[in-house]
Amino acid sequence: MAAAMGLERKAKVAEVALRCAVCALAALAAALVGTGSQTRTFFSLEKKARFTDMKALVLLVAAHGAAAVYSLLQLARCAASAAWKGGSNGGAAVVAWSVFSCDQAVAYALMAATAAALQSSVVGKRGQPELQWMPVCGLYGAFCRRVGEGLAAAVAAGLAAVLLAAVSAFNLFRLYGGGGGGRKSSAGAVSGNGANTW
């Protein structure tokens, strides 16, 4: 019993730490990519490079901004749940399923947006000689470095989101495991462990 309580406590600490990491890294990625720009003059014409010039970067900024807000809301939920331990536990399984589903969706969205932005950025860095697309990072070096920093934060945020999804899965499926040898009903699981569910 003590070992199970220790494992639950470690899972809670890991969840809060990972949510903080996802929130900070996703916000950093969105801010770095979203605020990066560089202006160059070509034959007296000014051309400004912005993240909106590449749709994959727009997706990256939107997905990571939304993930940062979601993580902040989940941190508030964790804090409220910890402060309100003595309340009714009737909805613990529903909350656990909702959190699990949302965390999975966020992890997939962050990884997909990051992969798309990385692929587009490689084309921007190296060009595509077969299609006669020239590399643009030689012209907009500062912008490309800023986007590269944002992509590094985005990769870290995506990996943290994947780990968080695993912790959410543990928090959900521990409600259905346990000492009886068989599968517990969600009502029995809630009455036994609901107080410890975020």
Short mmCIF file of C-alpha atoms in Angstrom, two decimals:
data_model
loop_
_atom_site.label_atom_id
_atom_site.label_comp_id
_atom_site.label_asym_id
_atom_site.label_seq_id
_atom_site.Cartn_x
_atom_site.Cartn_y
_atom_site.Cartn_z
CA MET A 1 0.00 0.00 0.00
CA ALA A 2 2.81 2.39 0.90
CA ALA A 3 4.60 1.54 -2.34
CA ALA A 4 1.42 2.29 -4.31
CA MET A 5 1.02 5.64 -2.55
CA GLY A 6 4.66 6.47 -3.27
CA LEU A 7 4.18 5.62 -6.94
CA GLU A 8 1.05 7.78 -7.12
CA ARG A 9 2.90 10.69 -5.54
CA LYS A 10 5.75 10.34 -8.04
CA ALA A 11 3.21 10.26 -10.89
CA LYS A 12 1.60 13.46 -9.60
CA VAL A 13 4.96 15.22 -9.33
CA ALA A 14 5.91 14.01 -12.81
CA GLU A 15 2.58 15.23 -14.22
CA VAL A 16 2.96 18.72 -12.76
CA ALA A 17 6.61 18.97 -13.85
CA LEU A 18 5.80 17.82 -17.39
CA ARG A 19 2.81 20.16 -17.66
CA CYS A 20 5.04 23.06 -16.60
CA ALA A 21 7.65 21.97 -19.16
CA VAL A 22 5.09 21.68 -21.99
CA CYS A 23 3.59 25.06 -21.10
CA ALA A 24 6.96 26.84 -20.98
CA LEU A 25 8.50 25.15 -24.02
CA ALA A 26 5.40 25.46 -26.19
CA ALA A 27 5.03 29.14 -25.30
CA LEU A 28 8.73 29.69 -26.02
CA ALA A 29 8.48 27.94 -29.40
CA ALA A 30 5.42 29.95 -30.39
CA ALA A 31 7.02 33.20 -29.26
CA LEU A 32 10.35 32.60 -31.00
CA VAL A 33 8.82 31.58 -34.31
CA GLY A 34 5.93 34.05 -34.15
CA THR A 35 8.05 37.11 -33.42
CA GLY A 36 10.93 36.29 -35.76
CA SER A 37 11.30 38.48 -38.83
CA GLN A 38 14.02 39.97 -41.01
CA THR A 39 13.94 42.62 -43.70
CA ARG A 40 16.27 42.62 -46.70
CA THR A 41 16.56 45.13 -49.52
CA PHE A 42 16.82 43.87 -53.09
CA PHE A 43 17.34 46.52 -55.76
CA SER A 44 15.67 49.19 -53.58
CA LEU A 45 12.74 46.85 -52.82
CA GLU A 46 12.28 45.71 -49.23
CA LYS A 47 11.22 42.14 -48.57
CA LYS A 48 10.35 41.03 -45.04
CA ALA A 49 10.54 37.38 -44.02
CA ARG A 50 7.90 36.38 -41.45
CA PHE A 51 6.55 33.10 -40.14
CA THR A 52 3.31 33.73 -42.04
CA ASP A 53 5.22 33.21 -45.30
CA MET A 54 5.37 29.47 -44.55
CA LYS A 55 2.09 27.76 -43.66
CA ALA A 56 3.84 25.03 -41.67
CA LEU A 57 5.23 27.70 -39.33
CA VAL A 58 1.75 29.20 -38.94
CA LEU A 59 0.52 25.74 -37.90
CA LEU A 60 3.45 25.40 -35.49
CA VAL A 61 2.72 28.73 -33.80
CA ALA A 62 -1.01 27.98 -33.53
CA ALA A 63 -0.54 24.44 -32.20
CA HIS A 64 2.10 25.39 -29.65
CA GLY A 65 0.18 28.46 -28.51
CA ALA A 66 -2.93 26.34 -27.96
CA ALA A 67 -0.88 23.66 -26.16
CA ALA A 68 0.61 26.28 -23.81
CA VAL A 69 -2.88 27.55 -22.90
CA TYR A 70 -4.17 23.99 -22.47
CA SER A 71 -1.25 23.10 -20.19
CA LEU A 72 -1.86 26.21 -18.11
CA LEU A 73 -5.53 25.25 -17.69
CA GLN A 74 -4.54 21.71 -16.71
CA LEU A 75 -2.09 23.07 -14.14
CA ALA A 76 -4.95 25.08 -12.65
CA ARG A 77 -7.05 21.89 -12.56
CA CYS A 78 -4.25 20.03 -10.78
CA ALA A 79 -3.95 22.82 -8.20
CA ALA A 80 -7.72 22.90 -7.64
CA SER A 81 -7.84 19.11 -7.31
CA ALA A 82 -5.02 19.10 -4.77
CA ALA A 83 -6.68 21.86 -2.75
CA TRP A 84 -10.09 20.13 -2.79
CA LYS A 85 -9.18 16.62 -1.68
CA GLY A 86 -12.20 16.05 0.48
CA GLY A 87 -14.85 16.64 -2.17
CA SER A 88 -17.00 14.20 -4.08
CA ASN A 89 -15.09 11.71 -6.23
CA GLY A 90 -17.98 10.59 -8.40
CA GLY A 91 -16.51 12.01 -11.60
CA ALA A 92 -12.89 10.89 -11.17
CA ALA A 93 -13.04 8.31 -13.97
CA VAL A 94 -14.70 10.79 -16.34
CA VAL A 95 -12.06 13.42 -15.55
CA ALA A 96 -9.26 10.87 -15.99
CA TRP A 97 -10.63 9.80 -19.40
CA SER A 98 -11.04 13.42 -20.50
CA VAL A 99 -7.51 14.37 -19.44
CA PHE A 100 -6.07 11.25 -21.09
CA SER A 101 -7.88 11.95 -24.37
CA CYS A 102 -6.90 15.63 -24.44
CA ASP A 103 -3.28 14.89 -23.56
CA GLN A 104 -3.09 12.33 -26.37
CA ALA A 105 -4.55 14.84 -28.84
CA VAL A 106 -2.11 17.56 -27.73
CA ALA A 107 0.87 15.22 -28.06
CA TYR A 108 -0.17 14.19 -31.58
CA ALA A 109 -0.87 17.80 -32.61
CA LEU A 110 2.49 19.06 -31.34
CA MET A 111 4.46 16.27 -32.99
CA ALA A 112 2.60 16.67 -36.30
CA ALA A 113 3.03 20.46 -36.35
CA THR A 114 6.71 20.17 -35.44
CA ALA A 115 7.37 17.52 -38.10
CA ALA A 116 5.69 19.65 -40.78
CA ALA A 117 7.67 22.74 -39.74
CA LEU A 118 10.95 20.78 -39.68
CA GLN A 119 10.34 19.44 -43.17
CA SER A 120 9.53 22.89 -44.55
CA SER A 121 12.52 24.38 -42.77
CA VAL A 122 14.87 21.85 -44.34
CA VAL A 123 13.62 22.97 -47.75
CA GLY A 124 14.20 26.58 -46.72
CA LYS A 125 17.71 25.78 -45.52
CA ARG A 126 18.85 23.51 -48.38
CA GLY A 127 16.50 24.44 -51.20
CA GLN A 128 15.20 21.93 -53.73
CA PRO A 129 17.55 21.87 -56.73
CA GLU A 130 15.33 19.49 -58.69
CA LEU A 131 12.58 22.10 -58.66
CA GLN A 132 15.02 25.02 -58.92
CA TRP A 133 14.07 26.26 -55.46
CA MET A 134 16.98 28.14 -53.97
CA PRO A 135 17.81 28.05 -50.27
CA VAL A 136 16.53 31.18 -48.55
CA CYS A 137 18.48 30.95 -45.30
CA GLY A 138 21.51 32.44 -47.03
CA LEU A 139 19.43 35.57 -47.59
CA TYR A 140 17.55 35.60 -44.27
CA GLY A 141 20.10 34.16 -41.86
CA ALA A 142 18.86 35.88 -38.69
CA PHE A 143 15.28 34.81 -39.36
CA CYS A 144 16.33 31.22 -40.02
CA ARG A 145 18.37 31.10 -36.81
CA ARG A 146 15.38 32.39 -34.84
CA VAL A 147 13.11 29.78 -36.41
CA GLY A 148 15.74 27.11 -35.66
CA GLU A 149 15.72 28.09 -31.99
CA GLY A 150 11.93 27.92 -32.00
CA LEU A 151 12.00 24.50 -33.63
CA ALA A 152 14.40 23.21 -30.96
CA ALA A 153 11.95 24.37 -28.28
CA ALA A 154 9.08 22.82 -30.28
CA VAL A 155 10.82 19.43 -30.44
CA ALA A 156 11.42 19.54 -26.67
CA ALA A 157 7.77 20.51 -26.07
CA GLY A 158 6.59 17.63 -28.26
CA LEU A 159 8.74 15.11 -26.42
CA ALA A 160 7.51 16.42 -23.06
CA ALA A 161 3.92 16.12 -24.33
CA VAL A 162 4.52 12.48 -25.30
CA LEU A 163 5.88 11.73 -21.82
CA LEU A 164 2.91 13.55 -20.30
CA ALA A 165 0.52 11.43 -22.35
CA ALA A 166 2.18 8.33 -20.87
CA VAL A 167 1.71 9.69 -17.34
CA SER A 168 -1.95 10.45 -18.15
CA ALA A 169 -2.38 6.87 -19.35
CA PHE A 170 -0.92 5.62 -16.06
CA ASN A 171 -3.26 7.89 -14.07
CA LEU A 172 -6.24 6.59 -16.01
CA PHE A 173 -5.50 2.89 -16.09
CA ARG A 174 -4.51 2.65 -12.44
CA LEU A 175 -8.20 3.24 -11.70
CA TYR A 176 -8.97 -0.09 -13.36
CA GLY A 177 -6.11 -2.15 -11.92
CA GLY A 178 -5.74 -3.31 -8.41
CA GLY A 179 -5.86 -5.95 -5.79
CA GLY A 180 -8.99 -7.89 -6.80
CA GLY A 181 -7.32 -9.66 -9.72
CA GLY A 182 -10.08 -8.70 -12.12
CA ARG A 183 -11.14 -5.51 -13.80
CA LYS A 184 -12.76 -3.07 -11.39
CA SER A 185 -15.83 -1.18 -12.33
CA SER A 186 -15.30 2.54 -12.72
CA ALA A 187 -17.57 3.16 -9.72
CA GLY A 188 -15.50 0.84 -7.52
CA ALA A 189 -12.27 2.34 -8.76
CA VAL A 190 -13.50 5.84 -8.02
CA SER A 191 -14.55 4.97 -4.53
CA GLY A 192 -11.17 3.38 -3.86
CA ASN A 193 -8.72 5.74 -5.53
CA GLY A 194 -10.73 8.74 -6.66
CA ALA A 195 -9.32 11.08 -4.03
CA ASN A 196 -5.88 10.71 -5.52
CA THR A 197 -6.88 11.39 -9.12
CA TRP A 198 -6.00 14.66 -10.77
#
